[in-house]
Each structure stands twice: as structure tokens, then as C-alpha cells.
CSV table of C-alpha atoms in Angstrom, one decimal:
chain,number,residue,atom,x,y,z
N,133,UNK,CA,0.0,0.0,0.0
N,134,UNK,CA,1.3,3.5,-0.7
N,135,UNK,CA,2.0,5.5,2.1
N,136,UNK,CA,3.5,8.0,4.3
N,137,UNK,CA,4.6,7.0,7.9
N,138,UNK,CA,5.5,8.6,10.9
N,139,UNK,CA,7.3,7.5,14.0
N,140,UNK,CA,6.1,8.2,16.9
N,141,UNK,CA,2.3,9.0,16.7
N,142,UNK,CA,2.2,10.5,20.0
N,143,UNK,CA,5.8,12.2,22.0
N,144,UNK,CA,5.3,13.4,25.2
N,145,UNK,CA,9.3,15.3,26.6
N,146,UNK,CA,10.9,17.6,28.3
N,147,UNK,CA,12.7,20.5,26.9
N,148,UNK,CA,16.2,20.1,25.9
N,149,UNK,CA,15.8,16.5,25.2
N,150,UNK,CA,16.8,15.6,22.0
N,151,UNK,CA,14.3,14.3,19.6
N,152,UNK,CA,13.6,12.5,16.0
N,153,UNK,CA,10.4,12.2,14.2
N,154,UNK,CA,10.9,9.7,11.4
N,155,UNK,CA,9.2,10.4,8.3
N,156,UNK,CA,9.5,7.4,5.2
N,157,UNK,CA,7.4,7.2,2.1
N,158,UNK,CA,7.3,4.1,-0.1
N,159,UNK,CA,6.2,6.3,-3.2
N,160,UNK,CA,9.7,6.9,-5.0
N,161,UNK,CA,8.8,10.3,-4.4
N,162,UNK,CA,11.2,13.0,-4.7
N,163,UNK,CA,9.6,15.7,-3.1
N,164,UNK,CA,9.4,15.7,0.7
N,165,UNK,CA,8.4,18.2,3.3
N,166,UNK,CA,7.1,18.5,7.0
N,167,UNK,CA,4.4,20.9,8.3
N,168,UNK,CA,3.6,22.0,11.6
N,169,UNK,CA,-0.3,22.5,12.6
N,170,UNK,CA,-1.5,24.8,15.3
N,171,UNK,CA,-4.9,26.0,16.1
N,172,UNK,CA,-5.9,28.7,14.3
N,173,UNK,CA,-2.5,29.0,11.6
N,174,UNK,CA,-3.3,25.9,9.6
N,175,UNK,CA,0.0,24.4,8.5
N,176,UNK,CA,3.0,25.9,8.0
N,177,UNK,CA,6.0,24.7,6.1
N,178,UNK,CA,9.2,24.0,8.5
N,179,UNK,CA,11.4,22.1,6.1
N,180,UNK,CA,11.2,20.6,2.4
N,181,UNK,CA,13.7,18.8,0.6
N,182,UNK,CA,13.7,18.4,-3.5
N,183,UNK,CA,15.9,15.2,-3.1
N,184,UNK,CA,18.5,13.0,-1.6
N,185,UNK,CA,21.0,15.6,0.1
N,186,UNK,CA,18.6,18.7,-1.4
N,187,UNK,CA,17.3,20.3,1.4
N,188,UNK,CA,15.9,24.0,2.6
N,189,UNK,CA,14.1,26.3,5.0
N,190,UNK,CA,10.4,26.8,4.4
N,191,UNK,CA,8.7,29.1,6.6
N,192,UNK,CA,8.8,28.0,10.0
N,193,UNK,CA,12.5,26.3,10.5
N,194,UNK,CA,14.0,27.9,13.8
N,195,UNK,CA,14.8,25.3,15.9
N,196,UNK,CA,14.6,22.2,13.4
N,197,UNK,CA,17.1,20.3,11.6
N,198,UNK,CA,16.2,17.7,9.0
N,199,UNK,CA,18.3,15.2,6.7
N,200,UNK,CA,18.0,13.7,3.4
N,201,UNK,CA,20.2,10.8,3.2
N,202,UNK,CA,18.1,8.3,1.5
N,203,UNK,CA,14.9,8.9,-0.7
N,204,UNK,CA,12.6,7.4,0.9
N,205,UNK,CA,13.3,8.6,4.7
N,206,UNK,CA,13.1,12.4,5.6
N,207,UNK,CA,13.5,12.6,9.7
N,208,UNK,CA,13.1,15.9,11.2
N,209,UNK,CA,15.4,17.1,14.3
N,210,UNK,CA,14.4,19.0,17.4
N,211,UNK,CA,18.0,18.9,19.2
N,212,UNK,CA,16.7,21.0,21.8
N,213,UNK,CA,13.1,21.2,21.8
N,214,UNK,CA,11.6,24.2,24.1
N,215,UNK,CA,7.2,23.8,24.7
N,216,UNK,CA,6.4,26.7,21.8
N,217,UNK,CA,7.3,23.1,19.5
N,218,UNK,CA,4.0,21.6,21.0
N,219,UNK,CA,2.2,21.1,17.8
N,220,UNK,CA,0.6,18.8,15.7
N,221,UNK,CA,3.8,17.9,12.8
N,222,UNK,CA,3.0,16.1,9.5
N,223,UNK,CA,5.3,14.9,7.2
N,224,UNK,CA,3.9,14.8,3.1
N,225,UNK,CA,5.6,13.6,-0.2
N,226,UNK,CA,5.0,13.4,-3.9
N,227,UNK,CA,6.8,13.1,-7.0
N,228,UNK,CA,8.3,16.1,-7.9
N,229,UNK,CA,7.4,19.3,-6.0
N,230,UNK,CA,5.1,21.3,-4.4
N,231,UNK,CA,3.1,21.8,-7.1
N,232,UNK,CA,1.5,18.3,-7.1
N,233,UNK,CA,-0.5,16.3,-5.3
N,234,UNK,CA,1.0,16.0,-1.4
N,235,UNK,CA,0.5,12.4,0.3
N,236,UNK,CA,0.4,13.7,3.6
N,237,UNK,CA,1.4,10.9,6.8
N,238,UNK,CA,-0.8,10.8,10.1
N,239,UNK,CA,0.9,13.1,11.8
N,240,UNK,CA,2.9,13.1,15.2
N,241,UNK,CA,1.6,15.3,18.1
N,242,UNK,CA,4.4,16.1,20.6
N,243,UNK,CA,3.9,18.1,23.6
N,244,UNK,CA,7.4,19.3,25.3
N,245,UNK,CA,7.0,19.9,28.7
G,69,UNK,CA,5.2,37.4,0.3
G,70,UNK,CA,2.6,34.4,-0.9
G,71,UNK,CA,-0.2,33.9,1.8
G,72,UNK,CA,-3.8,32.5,1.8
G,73,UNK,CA,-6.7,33.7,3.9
G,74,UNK,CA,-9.5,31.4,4.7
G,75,UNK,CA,-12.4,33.9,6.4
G,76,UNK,CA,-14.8,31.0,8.0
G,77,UNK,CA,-13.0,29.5,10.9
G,78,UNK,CA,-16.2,27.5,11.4
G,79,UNK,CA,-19.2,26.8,9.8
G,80,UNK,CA,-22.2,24.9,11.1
G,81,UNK,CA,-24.8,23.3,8.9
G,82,UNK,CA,-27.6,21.1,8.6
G,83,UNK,CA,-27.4,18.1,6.2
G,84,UNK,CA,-28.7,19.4,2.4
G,85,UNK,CA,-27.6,23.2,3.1
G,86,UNK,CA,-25.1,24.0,0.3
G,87,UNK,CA,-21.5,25.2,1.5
G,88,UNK,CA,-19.3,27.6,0.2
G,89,UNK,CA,-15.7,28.3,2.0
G,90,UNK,CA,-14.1,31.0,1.1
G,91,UNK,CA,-10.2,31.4,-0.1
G,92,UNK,CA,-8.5,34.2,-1.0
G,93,UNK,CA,-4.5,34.2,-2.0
G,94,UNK,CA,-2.4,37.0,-2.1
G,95,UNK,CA,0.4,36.1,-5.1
G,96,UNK,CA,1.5,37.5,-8.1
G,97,UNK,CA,2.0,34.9,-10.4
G,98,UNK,CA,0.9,32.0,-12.0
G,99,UNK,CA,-0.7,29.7,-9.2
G,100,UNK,CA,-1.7,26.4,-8.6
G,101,UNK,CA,-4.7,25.7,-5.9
G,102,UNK,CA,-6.0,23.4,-3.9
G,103,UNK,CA,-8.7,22.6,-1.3
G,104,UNK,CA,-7.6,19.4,0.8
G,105,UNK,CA,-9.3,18.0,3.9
G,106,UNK,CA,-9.1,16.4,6.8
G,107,UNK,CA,-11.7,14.1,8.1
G,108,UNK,CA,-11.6,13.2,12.6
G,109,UNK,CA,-8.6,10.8,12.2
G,110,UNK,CA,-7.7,10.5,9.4
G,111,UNK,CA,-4.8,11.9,6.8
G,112,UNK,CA,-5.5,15.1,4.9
G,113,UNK,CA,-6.2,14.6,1.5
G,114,UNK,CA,-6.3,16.1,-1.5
G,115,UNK,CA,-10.3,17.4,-2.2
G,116,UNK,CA,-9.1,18.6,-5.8
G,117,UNK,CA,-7.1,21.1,-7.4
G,118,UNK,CA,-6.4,23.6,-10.3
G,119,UNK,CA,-4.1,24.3,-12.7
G,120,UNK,CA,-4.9,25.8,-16.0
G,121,UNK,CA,-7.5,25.8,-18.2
G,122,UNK,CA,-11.6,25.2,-17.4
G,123,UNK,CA,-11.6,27.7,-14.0
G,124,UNK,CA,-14.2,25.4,-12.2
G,125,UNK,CA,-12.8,22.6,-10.8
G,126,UNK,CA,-14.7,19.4,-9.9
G,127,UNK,CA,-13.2,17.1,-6.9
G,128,UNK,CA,-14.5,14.0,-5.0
G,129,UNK,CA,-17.4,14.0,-3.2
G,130,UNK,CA,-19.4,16.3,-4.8
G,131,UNK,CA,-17.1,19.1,-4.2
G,132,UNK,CA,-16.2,21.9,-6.9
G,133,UNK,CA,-14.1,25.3,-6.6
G,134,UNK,CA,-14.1,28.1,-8.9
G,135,UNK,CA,-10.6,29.9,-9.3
G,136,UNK,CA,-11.7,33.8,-10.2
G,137,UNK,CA,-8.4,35.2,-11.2
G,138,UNK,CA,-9.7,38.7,-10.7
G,139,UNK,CA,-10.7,38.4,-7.3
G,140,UNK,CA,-8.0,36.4,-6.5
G,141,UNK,CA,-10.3,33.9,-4.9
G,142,UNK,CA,-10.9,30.1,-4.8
G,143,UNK,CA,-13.9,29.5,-3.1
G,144,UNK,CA,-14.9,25.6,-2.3
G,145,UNK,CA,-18.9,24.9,-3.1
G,146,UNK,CA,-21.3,21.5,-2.5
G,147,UNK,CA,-24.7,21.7,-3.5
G,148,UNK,CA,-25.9,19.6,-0.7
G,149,UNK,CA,-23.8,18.6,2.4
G,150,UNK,CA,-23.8,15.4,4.1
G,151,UNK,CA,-23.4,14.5,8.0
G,152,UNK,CA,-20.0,12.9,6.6
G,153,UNK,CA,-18.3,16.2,5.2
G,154,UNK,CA,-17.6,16.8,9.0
G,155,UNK,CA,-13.7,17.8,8.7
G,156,UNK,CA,-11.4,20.4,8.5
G,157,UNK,CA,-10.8,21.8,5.4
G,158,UNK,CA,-7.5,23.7,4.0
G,159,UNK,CA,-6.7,26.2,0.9
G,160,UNK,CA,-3.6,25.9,-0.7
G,161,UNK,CA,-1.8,27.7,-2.9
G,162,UNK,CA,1.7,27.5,-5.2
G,163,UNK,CA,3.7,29.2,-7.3
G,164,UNK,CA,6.6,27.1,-7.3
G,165,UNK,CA,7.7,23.9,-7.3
G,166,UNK,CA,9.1,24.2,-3.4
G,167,UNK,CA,6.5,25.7,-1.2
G,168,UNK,CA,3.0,25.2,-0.6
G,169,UNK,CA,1.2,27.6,1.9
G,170,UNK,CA,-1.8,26.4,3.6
G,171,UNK,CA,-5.0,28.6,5.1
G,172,UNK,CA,-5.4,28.3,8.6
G,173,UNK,CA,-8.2,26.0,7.9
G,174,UNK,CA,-12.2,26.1,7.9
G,175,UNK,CA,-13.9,23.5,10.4
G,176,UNK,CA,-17.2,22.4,9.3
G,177,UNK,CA,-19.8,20.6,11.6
G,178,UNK,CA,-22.6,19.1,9.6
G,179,UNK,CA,-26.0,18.3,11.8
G,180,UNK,CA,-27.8,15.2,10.9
């Protein structure tokens, strides 16, 4: 089945505790990107990546690190996460660019404490 | 800079009341649109989208949008609402092939 998944659904830590939210997509898809979701501000774009090793800041990116290394896996990074990156984070894909059709994961909600 | 306003935070209706969500983008270039949705627990998905050509769109479900260039709108219309539209639904808007901004979303609660 085609899909986008996330790893962990549901992240409950404390700030300054490093975290990962794995993103992978079994699409072939070259086009990757995560999202953050708060009330009220829909999503916003915090990272995208074109392909392997392409990567850049959308709008939202203070305080996030991501990595390209393989296609099909796009983690994102909080190496010191602080409670204002309590949100509701999805990961999408598709196959060549923002202009296309997203596949959009489940999403992850982590509250930092 | 690109953005996308989405007026109707919520919107109740009973089932068979038509629905129309407004979207209005602020870019000055060629744009693609896009409604998608998200439906309680589940991923968002795309409703349906335009590029070029016929301005009114038709998606799943019964839903259509008509891209007025003018007004820079992209309103989403459905004749007739169902107890299942209940979700969340999100404008979109591109002009490249990089960044896709998103409307802070329109929650609609449809009454059996």
C-alpha cells in the first residue's frame, strides 16, 4: 500500500531532550516536506527537501534540523526542543514538487514539557 | 510574500444546506490551488485542485471550486452537504515547485 509514515504517533518530553520524528514514504517520491499544525495557523512549512542531500528552509524552521540521506526517509530534528514546538507535525511527499498532489502521513503530536 | 486567507473559521450546517468556503491568495504569479481535507482521524487529503484551463474545478465527493483570477479567490462549493463532510478543510496555494502555503483551515460541523 502507498503511504506516508511517521514514527512516533504520540511524543510526550521535556525541553532540551533531543528528539527525532521519522518520516519514510514508499512512493519513489522526490519531493518531501514537514508541516507543523497549530490551532488557528493551519500548516506551515518548517522544512522541504527536493531530493537526496537537497534540502531547505520553508517558513517556519528555527529550531529544526532535517536530513535527506536516502529517498525514501526524511527525519526531522528537534535537538533542543523548548514547549512553543508543542504542535501537531505532518510529514507529506509526492513526486516532484510542491506543485502536485501531497501524500500527507498521520501526523505526530508532541507536547514538550 | 505568498499567503492564503481562509475567512470562515467554522461553519455549522444542517445536512442538504449547500456550503461555500471562502479562499482568498495574495500572489502575483501563476498559481496552482488546492482545497484538501481532513476528516476526525484521518490523513489530509487532496479534495481537488487547479491548474490551467476550465476555472471550475470538480473534486471527489461532490465538491467543486471556482478559481476567479480577478478576485484572486478560490472559493470551495457543495450543493448539498452530508453528515459525513464533518472535517477540517484547508486552501492551498503554489507558485513554485518548493513551497506550498496552507489557510489556517475552515472546520465544518454538519448536523444530521
Amino acid at each position: 500500500e502507498a503511504q506516508v509514515t511517521q514514527n512516533p504517533r504520540y511524543l510526550i518530553t521535556v525541553t532540551g531532550k533531543k528528539l527525532t520524528v521519522t518520516c519514510s514514504q514508499n512512493m519513489n517520491h522526490e519531493y518531501m516536506s514537514w508541516y507543523r499544525q497549530d490551532p488557528g495557523l493551519g500548516l506551515r512549512q518548517i522544512y522541504y527537501s527536493m531530493n537526496v542531500e537537497v534540502t531547505d528552509k520553508g517558513d517556519v524552521p528555527e529550531g529544526y534540523k532535517v536530513s535527506r540521506k536516502e529517498k525514501r526517509n526524511f527525519p526531522l530534528i528537534l535537538e533542543s526542543p523548548s514547549p512553543n514546538q508543542t504542535s501537531l507535525y505532518f510529514c507529506a511527499s509526492s513526486f516532484s514538487g510542491a506543485q502536485e498532489t501531497q501524500y500527507f502521513g498521520p501526523g505526530t503530536r508532541l507536547l514538550v514539557l | 510574500a505568498q499567503s492564503v486567507s481562509q475567512h470562515n473559521h467554522h461553519v455549522i450546517l444542517s445536512e442538504a444546506a449547500s456550503l461555500e468556503l471562502g479562499c482568498n491568495y495574495s500572489y502575483g504569479g501563476t498559481v496552482n490551488l488546492f482545497w484538501y481535507v481532513q476528516y476526525p482521524g484521518q490523513h489530509l487529503q487532496l479534495l481537488l485542485k487547479y491548474f490551467s484551463g476550465d476555472p471550475l474545478v470538480k473534486g471527489i465527493k461532490g465538491f467543486e471550486a471556482e478559481f476567479i483570477k480577478s478576485k484572486f479567490s478560490f472559493n470551495l462549493r457543495k450543493p448539498s452537504v452530508q453528515w459525513s463532510d464533518t472535517a477540517e478543510y484547508f486552501c492551498a496555494v503554489t507558485g513554485s515547485s518548493y513551497k506550498l502555503i496552507f489557510g489556517s483551515g475552515t472546520r465544518l460541523l454538519v448536523r444530521p
